[in-house]
């Protein structure tokens, strides 16, 4: 596809620039293993310049009206929609996400910008009834300052917009650090941000393979007031330690280990549909993908037969074809993890009912394992690939205990037709998000985020902007009658 949105430079202070060192790195298509193009490999000195630009742009930007910021966001949203096919194409070639899902992600990611264009105008404060006659008490909300957004490769667009949408709406300026696997979508939307009219320095994107060094600079630089990160729990812990030196505010959206519970009273066909959409979305490479399928004994066999059949029908192939459902894994490390989890499970007694094999390059067959047990690696760690282990359980209490038996707490799902059970189980699951008779729950209008070692902070929804604003209390004294 011909597109002018593929950029080969980073975007800092309203300029398209290379790394000061002149270094670049190649961006590779995981479906073909071919290089697409090179982009700047920036180091901490380049990052510092981006932070300084964002800091210099902040006073004027924070003083714009909410209506002006809303109009900028709206213009950016419109441009993303106008260019949706090109953005989806760029996303697909750099991430291996199948085209149908990339188009879905452009719509999903752009929706955060539309949502926060609207929310910008609703960042209300409060008037507090005073405790003395001569005072008036008011609470206002103000932008935090420079925000660093460190984002993952599995959602090259939406994880950026979910962070910068509320930040820009609140009056913050931003430095975006996309992953080295998928910088092109990030640069494409930076170009559209420039076209939308954001002033120089308000929106900056740096590209780099030097993640630890760049992350350290973003966490330790005094002018960065907030770091918002989506990625793994181990990296989240490092960023939190590094941010301690400046007591930075943090939003961390980290790993998950999502249970998907099917009770005896569930609609099994619906549960199978939900498990497919939740497990095999982006080839199992999302933080909210099902990691463990827990099925009650009475419906275990029926579920396994229907689920296996549905998995066998998934179409793997050329990611640019709109009917293909499963693409490659992101890299060799991802493929090896999938193989290691399957090997471990089979050694400990699991049976493969479909899949189980690599099929060339980074492609792997969608796989179902039955007879899974809590001792297996896959019960404890996020597989981040197209493998669904199916566990047995007897009672509701046992299902809840198994579901909560993890350090993670991002998303959980369950299927049941019993209303009382739906309430009981939803309340008992120690997760930030619960899908009840639903396998796909992400939307810009609802709060996304986890508990326990899945992190903290919420993205999207009416709560999203709170994480980019400071509360300031104003006390007006001396208001006595003349
Ligand atoms: C993620 O994998 O981190 C995001 C998934 C989503 O937004 O649905």
Coordinates of C-alpha atoms and ligand atoms in Angstrom, one line a residue:
X1 CA 0.0 0.0 0.0
X2 CA 1.3 3.5 -0.9
X3 CA 1.3 5.7 2.2
X4 CA 3.0 8.9 3.2
X5 CA 2.5 8.1 6.9
X6 CA 5.6 5.9 7.1
X7 CA 8.2 8.2 8.8
X8 CA 11.9 7.5 9.3
X9 CA 12.6 10.2 11.8
X10 CA 11.5 10.8 15.4
X11 CA 9.3 13.8 16.3
X12 CA 10.7 16.2 18.9
X13 CA 9.7 19.9 19.5
X14 CA 7.7 20.0 16.3
X15 CA 10.7 18.8 14.2
X16 CA 11.4 15.5 12.5
X17 CA 14.9 14.5 13.7
X18 CA 17.4 11.7 13.8
X19 CA 19.4 10.5 16.8
X20 CA 22.3 12.9 17.7
X21 CA 24.6 9.9 17.3
X22 CA 23.3 9.2 13.8
X23 CA 22.5 5.6 14.8
X24 CA 19.4 3.9 13.4
X25 CA 17.8 0.5 13.8
X26 CA 15.7 -1.7 11.5
X27 CA 12.0 -2.4 11.9
X28 CA 11.1 -5.9 10.8
X29 CA 7.9 -7.5 9.6
X30 CA 7.4 -10.5 11.9
X31 CA 5.2 -12.3 9.3
X32 CA 7.9 -12.2 6.6
X33 CA 11.1 -11.5 8.6
X34 CA 11.9 -8.7 6.1
X35 CA 13.2 -5.3 7.1
X36 CA 10.7 -2.6 6.5
X37 CA 12.7 0.6 7.2
X38 CA 15.1 2.1 9.7
X39 CA 14.3 4.7 12.4
X40 CA 16.6 6.7 14.8
X41 CA 18.1 4.8 17.7
X42 CA 18.0 7.5 20.3
X43 CA 19.9 7.6 23.6
X44 CA 19.4 9.4 26.9
X45 CA 20.7 12.7 25.5
X46 CA 18.1 12.7 22.8
X47 CA 15.5 11.8 25.4
X48 CA 16.6 14.7 27.5
X49 CA 16.0 17.1 24.6
X50 CA 12.5 15.8 24.1
X51 CA 11.8 16.2 27.9
X52 CA 13.1 19.8 27.8
X53 CA 11.0 20.6 24.8
X54 CA 7.9 19.2 26.5
X55 CA 8.7 21.1 29.6
X56 CA 9.1 24.4 27.7
X57 CA 5.8 23.9 25.9
X58 CA 3.8 23.1 29.0
X59 CA 3.1 26.6 30.4
X60 CA 1.5 27.8 27.2
X61 CA -0.3 24.5 26.5
X62 CA -1.8 24.2 30.1
X63 CA -3.1 27.7 29.8
X64 CA -5.2 26.9 26.7
X65 CA -8.9 26.5 27.3
X66 CA -10.4 23.1 27.6
X67 CA -12.4 23.9 24.5
X68 CA -9.2 24.6 22.5
X69 CA -7.6 21.3 23.7
X70 CA -10.8 19.5 22.9
X71 CA -10.7 20.9 19.3
X72 CA -7.1 19.7 18.8
X73 CA -8.0 16.2 20.0
X74 CA -11.1 16.1 17.8
X75 CA -9.0 17.1 14.8
X76 CA -6.5 14.4 15.6
X77 CA -9.3 11.8 16.0
X78 CA -10.8 12.8 12.6
X79 CA -7.4 12.4 10.9
X80 CA -6.9 9.0 12.4
X81 CA -10.3 7.9 11.1
X82 CA -9.6 9.4 7.6
X83 CA -6.3 7.4 7.5
X84 CA -7.6 4.3 9.2
X85 CA -6.6 1.9 6.3
X86 CA -3.1 3.2 6.1
X87 CA -2.6 3.1 9.9
X88 CA -4.0 -0.4 10.0
X89 CA -1.6 -1.4 7.2
X90 CA 1.4 0.0 9.0
X91 CA 0.4 -1.7 12.2
X92 CA 0.0 -5.0 10.5
X93 CA 3.4 -5.0 8.7
X94 CA 5.3 -4.0 11.8
X95 CA 3.5 -6.1 14.5
X96 CA 2.0 -9.1 12.6
X97 CA -1.5 -8.2 13.9
X98 CA -4.0 -9.5 11.3
X99 CA -5.5 -6.7 9.2
X100 CA -9.1 -7.2 10.5
X101 CA -7.8 -6.7 14.1
X102 CA -5.5 -3.7 13.1
X103 CA -8.6 -2.0 11.6
X104 CA -10.4 -2.7 14.9
X105 CA -7.4 -1.3 16.9
X106 CA -7.4 1.9 14.9
X107 CA -11.1 2.4 15.7
X108 CA -10.5 1.4 19.3
X109 CA -7.4 3.6 19.7
X110 CA -8.9 6.6 18.0
X111 CA -12.0 6.3 20.3
X112 CA -9.8 7.2 23.3
X113 CA -8.9 10.5 21.6
X114 CA -12.6 11.2 20.8
X115 CA -13.6 10.3 24.3
X116 CA -11.0 12.6 25.9
X117 CA -11.8 15.4 23.5
X118 CA -15.2 15.3 25.2
X119 CA -13.9 14.7 28.7
X120 CA -11.5 17.7 28.4
X121 CA -14.5 20.0 29.0
X122 CA -15.7 18.2 32.1
X123 CA -12.7 18.3 34.4
X124 CA -14.8 19.9 37.1
X125 CA -13.5 21.0 40.5
X126 CA -15.6 21.5 43.7
X127 CA -16.9 24.2 46.0
X128 CA -16.7 23.0 49.7
X129 CA -19.1 24.4 52.3
X130 CA -16.7 26.4 54.5
X131 CA -16.1 25.6 58.2
X132 CA -15.9 29.3 59.2
X133 CA -18.0 32.3 58.1
X134 CA -15.1 34.3 56.7
X135 CA -13.8 31.7 54.3
X136 CA -14.6 30.2 50.9
X137 CA -13.1 26.8 50.0
X138 CA -12.6 25.7 46.4
X139 CA -10.9 22.7 44.7
X140 CA -9.5 23.1 41.2
X141 CA -7.8 20.5 39.0
X142 CA -4.7 21.3 37.1
X143 CA -2.5 19.4 34.6
X144 CA 0.4 17.5 36.2
X145 CA 3.1 18.6 33.7
X146 CA 5.3 16.5 31.4
X147 CA 4.1 12.9 31.0
X148 CA 6.2 10.1 29.7
X149 CA 4.2 7.3 28.0
X150 CA 6.1 4.0 27.6
X151 CA 4.1 1.7 25.5
X152 CA 4.1 -2.0 24.3
X153 CA 4.2 -3.6 20.8
X154 CA 0.9 -5.6 21.1
X155 CA -1.3 -2.5 20.7
X156 CA 1.0 -0.1 18.7
X157 CA -1.7 2.6 18.6
X158 CA -4.3 2.2 21.3
X159 CA -1.8 2.0 24.2
X160 CA -0.5 5.4 23.1
X161 CA -3.9 7.1 22.7
X162 CA -5.2 5.6 26.0
X163 CA -2.4 7.5 27.8
X164 CA -1.9 10.7 25.8
X165 CA -5.6 11.3 25.2
X166 CA -6.3 12.1 28.9
X167 CA -2.8 13.7 29.3
X168 CA -3.4 16.2 26.4
X169 CA -7.0 16.8 27.5
X170 CA -5.8 17.7 31.0
X171 CA -3.2 20.2 29.6
X172 CA -0.1 18.0 30.0
X173 CA 2.6 17.7 27.4
X174 CA 3.9 14.3 26.5
X175 CA 7.0 12.3 25.5
X176 CA 6.0 9.0 23.9
X177 CA 8.5 6.1 23.9
X178 CA 7.0 3.3 21.7
X179 CA 8.7 -0.2 21.6
X180 CA 11.5 -0.9 19.1
X181 CA 9.2 -3.5 17.5
X182 CA 6.5 -1.1 16.5
X183 CA 7.7 2.5 16.2
X184 CA 6.1 3.2 12.8
X185 CA 2.5 3.4 14.0
X186 CA 3.7 5.7 16.7
X187 CA 5.4 8.0 14.2
X188 CA 2.5 7.9 11.9
X189 CA 0.1 9.2 14.6
X190 CA 2.8 11.8 15.6
X191 CA 2.6 13.1 12.1
X192 CA -1.2 13.3 12.3
X193 CA -0.8 15.1 15.7
X194 CA 1.4 17.6 13.9
X195 CA -1.3 18.0 11.2
X196 CA -4.0 18.4 13.8
X197 CA -2.2 21.5 15.1
X198 CA -0.6 20.6 18.4
X199 CA 2.0 23.3 19.1
X200 CA 5.7 22.3 18.9
X201 CA 6.9 20.5 22.0
X202 CA 3.4 19.4 23.2
X203 CA 3.6 16.0 21.6
X204 CA 7.0 14.3 21.2
X205 CA 7.9 10.7 20.1
X206 CA 11.4 9.2 20.5
X207 CA 12.4 5.9 19.0
X208 CA 15.1 3.7 20.5
X209 CA 16.3 0.1 21.1
X210 CA 18.0 1.3 24.3
X211 CA 14.9 0.7 26.5
X212 CA 16.6 0.5 29.9
X213 CA 18.6 3.6 29.4
X214 CA 15.7 5.6 27.9
X215 CA 13.3 4.3 30.6
X216 CA 15.8 5.3 33.4
X217 CA 16.0 8.9 32.0
X218 CA 12.3 9.2 31.7
X219 CA 11.9 7.9 35.3
X220 CA 14.7 9.9 36.9
X221 CA 14.4 13.3 35.0
X222 CA 12.9 15.9 37.4
X223 CA 10.9 17.6 34.7
X224 CA 8.9 14.4 34.0
X225 CA 6.1 14.5 36.5
X226 CA 4.3 11.3 35.6
X227 CA 5.2 8.0 33.9
X228 CA 2.5 5.9 32.4
X229 CA 3.6 2.4 31.4
X230 CA 2.0 -0.7 29.8
X231 CA 4.2 -3.8 29.7
X232 CA 5.5 -6.6 31.9
X233 CA 5.4 -6.7 35.7
X234 CA 9.2 -7.1 36.1
X235 CA 9.8 -4.0 34.0
X236 CA 7.0 -2.1 35.8
X237 CA 8.8 -2.9 39.1
X238 CA 12.1 -1.5 37.8
X239 CA 10.4 1.7 36.6
X240 CA 8.7 2.1 40.0
X241 CA 12.1 1.8 41.7
X242 CA 13.7 4.3 39.4
X243 CA 10.8 6.7 39.8
X244 CA 11.2 6.7 43.6
X245 CA 14.2 9.2 43.3
X246 CA 11.8 11.9 42.2
X247 CA 8.6 10.6 43.7
X248 CA 7.0 10.5 40.3
X249 CA 3.4 9.7 39.8
X250 CA 2.9 6.4 38.1
X251 CA 0.2 4.5 36.2
X252 CA 1.2 0.8 35.6
X253 CA -0.8 -1.5 33.4
X254 CA 1.2 -4.8 33.8
X255 CA 0.9 -8.5 33.1
X256 CA -2.2 -10.7 33.7
X257 CA -3.1 -14.4 34.2
X258 CA -6.7 -14.2 33.2
X259 CA -9.0 -17.1 34.3
X260 CA -12.0 -18.0 32.1
X261 CA -14.5 -19.9 34.2
X262 CA -17.3 -22.0 32.6
X263 CA -19.9 -23.2 35.1
X264 CA -22.2 -26.2 34.6
X265 CA -25.1 -23.8 34.1
X266 CA -23.4 -21.8 31.4
X267 CA -24.6 -21.5 27.7
X268 CA -21.7 -23.6 26.4
X269 CA -21.9 -22.3 22.8
X270 CA -21.7 -18.7 24.1
X271 CA -18.8 -19.7 26.4
X272 CA -16.9 -21.2 23.4
X273 CA -17.4 -18.0 21.4
X274 CA -16.2 -15.9 24.4
X275 CA -13.2 -18.1 24.9
X276 CA -12.2 -17.9 21.2
X277 CA -12.4 -14.1 21.1
X278 CA -10.6 -13.6 24.4
X279 CA -7.9 -16.2 24.0
X280 CA -7.0 -15.8 20.3
X281 CA -7.2 -12.0 20.0
X282 CA -3.9 -10.9 18.5
X283 CA -2.8 -14.5 18.7
X284 CA -3.0 -14.6 22.4
X285 CA -0.7 -11.6 22.8
X286 CA -2.8 -9.2 24.9
X287 CA -2.6 -8.7 28.7
X288 CA -6.3 -9.5 29.0
X289 CA -6.2 -12.7 26.9
X290 CA -7.5 -15.8 28.7
X291 CA -4.5 -17.7 30.2
X292 CA -6.4 -20.4 32.1
X293 CA -9.8 -22.0 31.1
X294 CA -11.4 -23.5 34.2
X295 CA -14.4 -25.8 33.4
X296 CA -16.8 -27.4 35.8
X297 CA -16.8 -31.2 35.6
X298 CA -20.4 -31.6 34.4
X299 CA -19.7 -29.7 31.1
X300 CA -15.9 -30.4 30.7
X301 CA -16.1 -32.9 27.9
X302 CA -18.8 -30.9 26.0
X303 CA -16.9 -27.7 26.3
X304 CA -13.6 -29.3 25.2
X305 CA -15.1 -30.9 22.1
X306 CA -16.8 -27.7 21.0
X307 CA -13.9 -25.4 21.9
X308 CA -11.4 -27.7 20.1
X309 CA -13.6 -27.7 16.9
X310 CA -13.8 -23.8 17.0
X311 CA -10.0 -23.5 17.4
X312 CA -9.4 -25.9 14.5
X313 CA -11.6 -23.6 12.3
X314 CA -9.4 -20.5 13.0
X315 CA -7.7 -19.3 9.8
X316 CA -4.0 -18.7 10.0
X317 CA -2.1 -17.1 7.1
X318 CA -1.3 -13.9 5.2
X319 CA -1.9 -11.2 7.8
X320 CA -2.9 -8.6 5.1
X321 CA -5.9 -10.7 4.1
X322 CA -9.0 -9.4 5.9
X323 CA -10.4 -12.9 6.6
X324 CA -7.2 -14.2 8.3
X325 CA -7.7 -14.5 12.1
X326 CA -4.3 -15.7 13.4
X327 CA -0.9 -14.2 12.5
X328 CA 2.7 -14.8 13.7
X329 CA 4.1 -14.3 17.2
X330 CA 6.1 -11.1 17.6
X331 CA 9.6 -12.6 17.8
X332 CA 11.6 -15.8 18.4
X333 CA 11.5 -15.3 22.2
X334 CA 7.7 -15.3 22.1
X335 CA 7.7 -18.5 20.0
X336 CA 10.1 -20.2 22.4
X337 CA 8.0 -19.3 25.4
X338 CA 4.9 -20.9 23.8
X339 CA 6.9 -24.1 23.0
X340 CA 8.4 -24.2 26.5
X341 CA 4.9 -23.9 28.1
X342 CA 3.5 -26.7 25.9
X343 CA 6.5 -28.9 26.6
X344 CA 6.2 -28.4 30.3
X345 CA 2.4 -29.0 30.3
X346 CA 2.7 -32.2 28.3
X347 CA 5.5 -33.5 30.5
X348 CA 3.2 -33.0 33.5
X349 CA 0.3 -34.9 31.9
X350 CA -1.6 -32.5 29.6
X351 CA -3.0 -33.7 26.3
X352 CA -3.0 -31.7 23.1
X353 CA -6.4 -31.8 21.4
X354 CA -5.4 -29.5 18.5
X355 CA -2.3 -27.6 17.5
X356 CA 1.0 -27.9 19.4
X357 CA 3.4 -27.2 16.5
X358 CA 5.4 -24.3 15.0
X359 CA 4.4 -24.0 11.3
X360 CA 7.3 -21.9 9.8
X361 CA 8.7 -18.5 10.7
X362 CA 7.0 -17.1 13.8
X363 CA 3.7 -18.8 13.1
X364 CA 2.4 -21.4 15.6
X365 CA -0.8 -23.5 15.4
X366 CA -3.6 -22.4 17.7
X367 CA -3.5 -24.9 20.5
X368 CA -5.7 -26.5 23.1
X369 CA -4.4 -28.5 26.1
X370 CA -6.7 -30.6 28.3
X371 CA -6.0 -32.0 31.8
X372 CA -4.1 -28.9 32.8
X373 CA -3.1 -28.6 36.5
X374 CA -1.9 -25.8 38.8
X375 CA 1.6 -27.3 38.9
X376 CA 2.2 -26.4 35.2
X377 CA 4.1 -23.4 34.2
X378 CA 1.2 -22.2 32.1
X379 CA -1.0 -22.0 35.3
X380 CA 1.4 -19.5 36.8
X381 CA 2.9 -17.5 33.9
X382 CA 1.3 -15.5 31.1
X383 CA 1.9 -17.6 27.9
X384 CA 1.3 -14.6 25.6
X385 CA 0.6 -16.9 22.7
X386 CA -2.1 -19.1 21.1
X387 CA -2.3 -21.8 23.7
X388 CA -5.4 -22.5 25.9
X389 CA -5.0 -24.9 28.8
X390 CA -8.2 -26.3 30.1
X391 CA -8.5 -27.1 33.9
X392 CA -11.2 -29.1 35.8
X393 CA -13.0 -27.9 38.9
X394 CA -15.9 -29.2 41.1
X395 CA -17.4 -26.4 43.1
X396 CA -17.9 -22.6 42.8
X397 CA -15.6 -22.1 45.8
X398 CA -12.9 -24.2 44.1
X399 CA -13.2 -22.2 40.9
X400 CA -12.8 -18.9 42.8
X401 CA -9.9 -20.2 44.8
X402 CA -8.2 -21.4 41.6
X403 CA -8.9 -18.1 39.7
X404 CA -7.5 -16.0 42.5
X405 CA -4.4 -18.2 43.0
X406 CA -2.1 -15.9 41.2
X407 CA 0.0 -12.8 41.8
X408 CA -1.9 -11.1 39.0
X409 CA -5.3 -9.4 38.9
X410 CA -6.0 -7.7 35.6
X411 CA -9.0 -9.4 33.8
X412 CA -11.2 -12.4 34.6
X413 CA -14.1 -13.9 32.8
X414 CA -16.9 -16.4 33.7
X415 CA -20.0 -17.8 32.1
X416 CA -23.1 -18.7 34.1
X417 CA -26.9 -18.2 33.7
X418 CA -27.5 -18.0 37.4
X419 CA -27.9 -14.3 38.4
X420 CA -27.1 -14.9 42.1
X421 CA -24.0 -16.8 41.1
X422 CA -23.0 -14.0 38.7
X423 CA -23.0 -11.4 41.5
X424 CA -21.3 -13.7 44.0
X425 CA -18.5 -14.7 41.7
X426 CA -18.0 -11.2 40.2
X427 CA -17.5 -9.8 43.7
X428 CA -15.2 -12.6 44.8
X429 CA -12.8 -12.4 41.9
X430 CA -9.7 -10.4 42.8
X431 CA -9.4 -8.6 39.5
X432 CA -9.7 -5.0 38.2
X433 CA -12.0 -6.1 35.3
X434 CA -14.5 -9.0 35.1
X435 CA -16.4 -10.1 32.0
X436 CA -19.6 -11.9 32.8
X437 CA -20.9 -13.9 29.9
X438 CA -18.6 -11.8 27.8
X439 CA -15.1 -12.4 26.5
X440 CA -14.2 -9.0 25.0
X441 CA -14.6 -6.2 27.5
X442 CA -12.2 -3.4 26.4
X443 CA -13.8 -0.1 25.5
X444 CA -12.8 3.6 25.9
X445 CA -15.9 4.2 28.1
X446 CA -15.0 1.8 30.9
X447 CA -12.0 1.9 33.3
X448 CA -9.2 -0.5 32.2
X449 CA -6.6 -1.5 34.9
X450 CA -5.6 -4.1 37.4
X451 CA -5.0 -5.0 41.1
X452 CA -2.2 -6.9 42.8
X453 CA 0.9 -7.3 40.6
X454 CA -1.0 -6.3 37.5
X455 CA -0.4 -2.7 38.5
X456 CA -2.5 0.4 39.4
X457 CA -4.2 3.3 37.8
X458 CA -7.2 3.2 35.4
X459 CA -7.2 4.2 31.7
X460 CA -10.2 5.3 29.6
X461 CA -13.6 6.2 31.1
X462 CA -14.6 9.1 33.3
X463 CA -11.9 8.1 35.7
X464 CA -9.0 8.3 33.1
X465 CA -8.2 12.0 33.4
X466 CA -7.9 12.0 37.2
X467 CA -4.5 10.3 36.7
X468 CA -3.1 13.3 34.8
X469 CA -4.4 16.1 37.1
X470 CA -3.4 17.5 40.4
X471 CA -6.0 18.5 42.9
X472 CA -5.4 22.0 44.3
X473 CA -7.3 23.4 47.4
X474 CA -7.9 27.1 47.5
X475 CA -8.8 28.8 50.8
X476 CA -10.2 32.3 50.4
X477 CA -9.9 34.1 53.8
X478 CA -11.1 37.5 55.1
X479 CA -14.5 37.3 53.5
X480 CA -16.4 39.1 56.3
X481 CA -19.2 41.6 55.9
X482 CA -17.9 45.2 55.3
Ligands
LIG1 C1 -3.2 -4.9 26.7 O1 -3.0 -6.0 26.2 O2 -2.4 -4.3 27.4 C2 -4.4 -4.1 26.3 C3 -5.6 -4.9 25.9 C4 -6.8 -4.1 25.6 O3 -6.8 -2.8 25.6 O4 -7.9 -4.7 25.4

